[in-house]
Amino acid sequence: VVLLHHPLGPNAPADKAQELHFRTSSPLGLVPHQIRGYLSHHRVLLPHATAFPQCSCCSETILNLYAKDGVDFLRKAFNDPSYLETVSGLAALQASATGWDDDDMDFDSD
């Protein structure tokens, strides 16, 4: 509901947690992108992070493909479980991270 009333709508940036007496960017209060709660500590956190360039949901590549191809983009994503990982670059990132072996690292005790 907050996004509907924010001047930037769905493009509203995430607000960081702040004291109650500070003014927010939206008439209805903070615009968190995530809310994490911990019942054991009776605490709610609003994590804030920069966008991940290979995000399979909101990266610039994914948003551009959706804007360009619309329903065809969705159809490909629904029919191919690895499509989003491939086009976002996440699959390549994962492959580069798992391609290491012990010979690539120097574990000398010096």
Coordinates of C-alpha atoms in Angstrom, one line a residue:
V1 CA 0.0 0.0 0.0
V2 CA 2.9 2.3 0.8
L3 CA 4.2 2.0 -2.8
L4 CA 0.8 3.2 -4.2
H5 CA 1.1 6.4 -2.2
H6 CA 4.9 7.0 -2.8
P7 CA 5.7 9.7 -5.4
L8 CA 7.9 7.2 -7.2
G9 CA 5.4 4.3 -7.0
P10 CA 7.0 0.9 -7.6
N11 CA 10.4 2.6 -8.3
A12 CA 10.6 3.8 -4.7
P13 CA 14.0 3.2 -3.1
A14 CA 14.1 1.2 0.2
D15 CA 14.1 3.3 3.3
K16 CA 16.5 2.6 6.1
A17 CA 15.3 2.0 9.6
Q18 CA 15.0 5.3 11.5
E19 CA 13.5 6.9 14.6
L20 CA 9.8 7.5 14.7
H21 CA 10.1 11.3 14.7
F22 CA 12.0 11.5 11.4
R23 CA 10.0 12.3 8.2
T24 CA 9.8 9.5 5.6
S25 CA 9.7 9.7 1.8
S26 CA 6.1 8.4 1.7
P27 CA 3.0 9.8 3.4
L28 CA 2.3 6.4 4.9
G29 CA 5.8 5.8 6.4
L30 CA 8.8 3.7 5.6
V31 CA 9.1 1.8 2.3
P32 CA 11.1 -1.3 3.3
H33 CA 12.1 -3.8 0.7
Q34 CA 12.4 -6.5 3.3
I35 CA 11.2 -7.0 6.9
R36 CA 12.8 -9.7 9.1
G37 CA 11.3 -10.5 12.5
Y38 CA 12.8 -12.5 15.4
L39 CA 10.2 -13.7 17.9
S40 CA 12.9 -14.9 20.3
H41 CA 14.2 -11.3 20.6
H42 CA 10.9 -9.5 20.0
R43 CA 12.6 -7.5 17.3
V44 CA 11.9 -6.4 13.7
L45 CA 14.8 -5.5 11.3
L46 CA 14.7 -3.7 8.0
P47 CA 17.7 -4.9 6.1
H48 CA 19.0 -2.6 3.4
A49 CA 21.4 -3.6 0.6
T50 CA 22.4 -2.4 -2.8
A51 CA 21.0 -4.2 -5.8
F52 CA 22.8 -7.4 -6.9
P53 CA 23.8 -7.1 -10.6
Q54 CA 23.0 -10.8 -11.3
C55 CA 19.7 -10.9 -9.4
S56 CA 17.3 -13.2 -11.2
C57 CA 14.4 -11.0 -10.1
C58 CA 15.2 -7.3 -10.3
S59 CA 18.5 -6.9 -12.1
E60 CA 18.7 -4.4 -14.9
T61 CA 19.1 -7.3 -17.4
I62 CA 15.9 -9.0 -16.2
L63 CA 13.9 -5.8 -16.1
N64 CA 15.0 -4.8 -19.7
L65 CA 14.1 -8.3 -21.0
Y66 CA 10.7 -8.1 -19.4
A67 CA 10.1 -4.6 -20.8
K68 CA 11.2 -5.7 -24.3
D69 CA 9.6 -9.2 -24.5
G70 CA 6.7 -9.1 -22.0
V71 CA 4.7 -12.2 -22.0
D72 CA 7.2 -14.1 -24.2
F73 CA 9.8 -13.4 -21.5
L74 CA 7.5 -14.8 -18.8
R75 CA 6.7 -17.9 -21.0
K76 CA 10.4 -18.7 -21.3
A77 CA 10.9 -18.2 -17.6
F78 CA 8.0 -20.5 -16.8
N79 CA 8.9 -23.2 -19.2
D80 CA 12.7 -23.3 -18.6
P81 CA 13.8 -23.6 -14.9
S82 CA 17.3 -22.3 -15.7
Y83 CA 16.3 -19.5 -18.0
L84 CA 16.4 -16.7 -15.4
E85 CA 19.7 -17.9 -14.0
T86 CA 21.2 -18.0 -17.5
V87 CA 20.1 -14.6 -18.8
S88 CA 20.8 -12.8 -15.5
G89 CA 24.4 -14.1 -15.4
L90 CA 23.8 -15.9 -12.1
A91 CA 24.6 -19.3 -13.7
A92 CA 28.0 -18.0 -15.0
L93 CA 28.8 -16.5 -11.6
Q94 CA 28.0 -19.8 -9.9
A95 CA 30.1 -21.7 -12.4
S96 CA 33.0 -19.4 -11.9
A97 CA 32.8 -19.8 -8.1
T98 CA 32.6 -23.6 -8.3
G99 CA 35.5 -23.9 -10.8
W100 CA 38.2 -23.5 -8.2
D101 CA 40.3 -26.3 -6.9
D102 CA 43.0 -26.6 -4.3
D103 CA 45.8 -25.9 -6.8
D104 CA 44.3 -22.5 -7.6
M105 CA 44.8 -21.4 -4.0
D106 CA 48.1 -21.0 -2.1
F107 CA 47.6 -22.3 1.5
D108 CA 51.2 -21.9 2.7
S109 CA 51.7 -21.4 6.4
D110 CA 54.3 -18.7 5.8

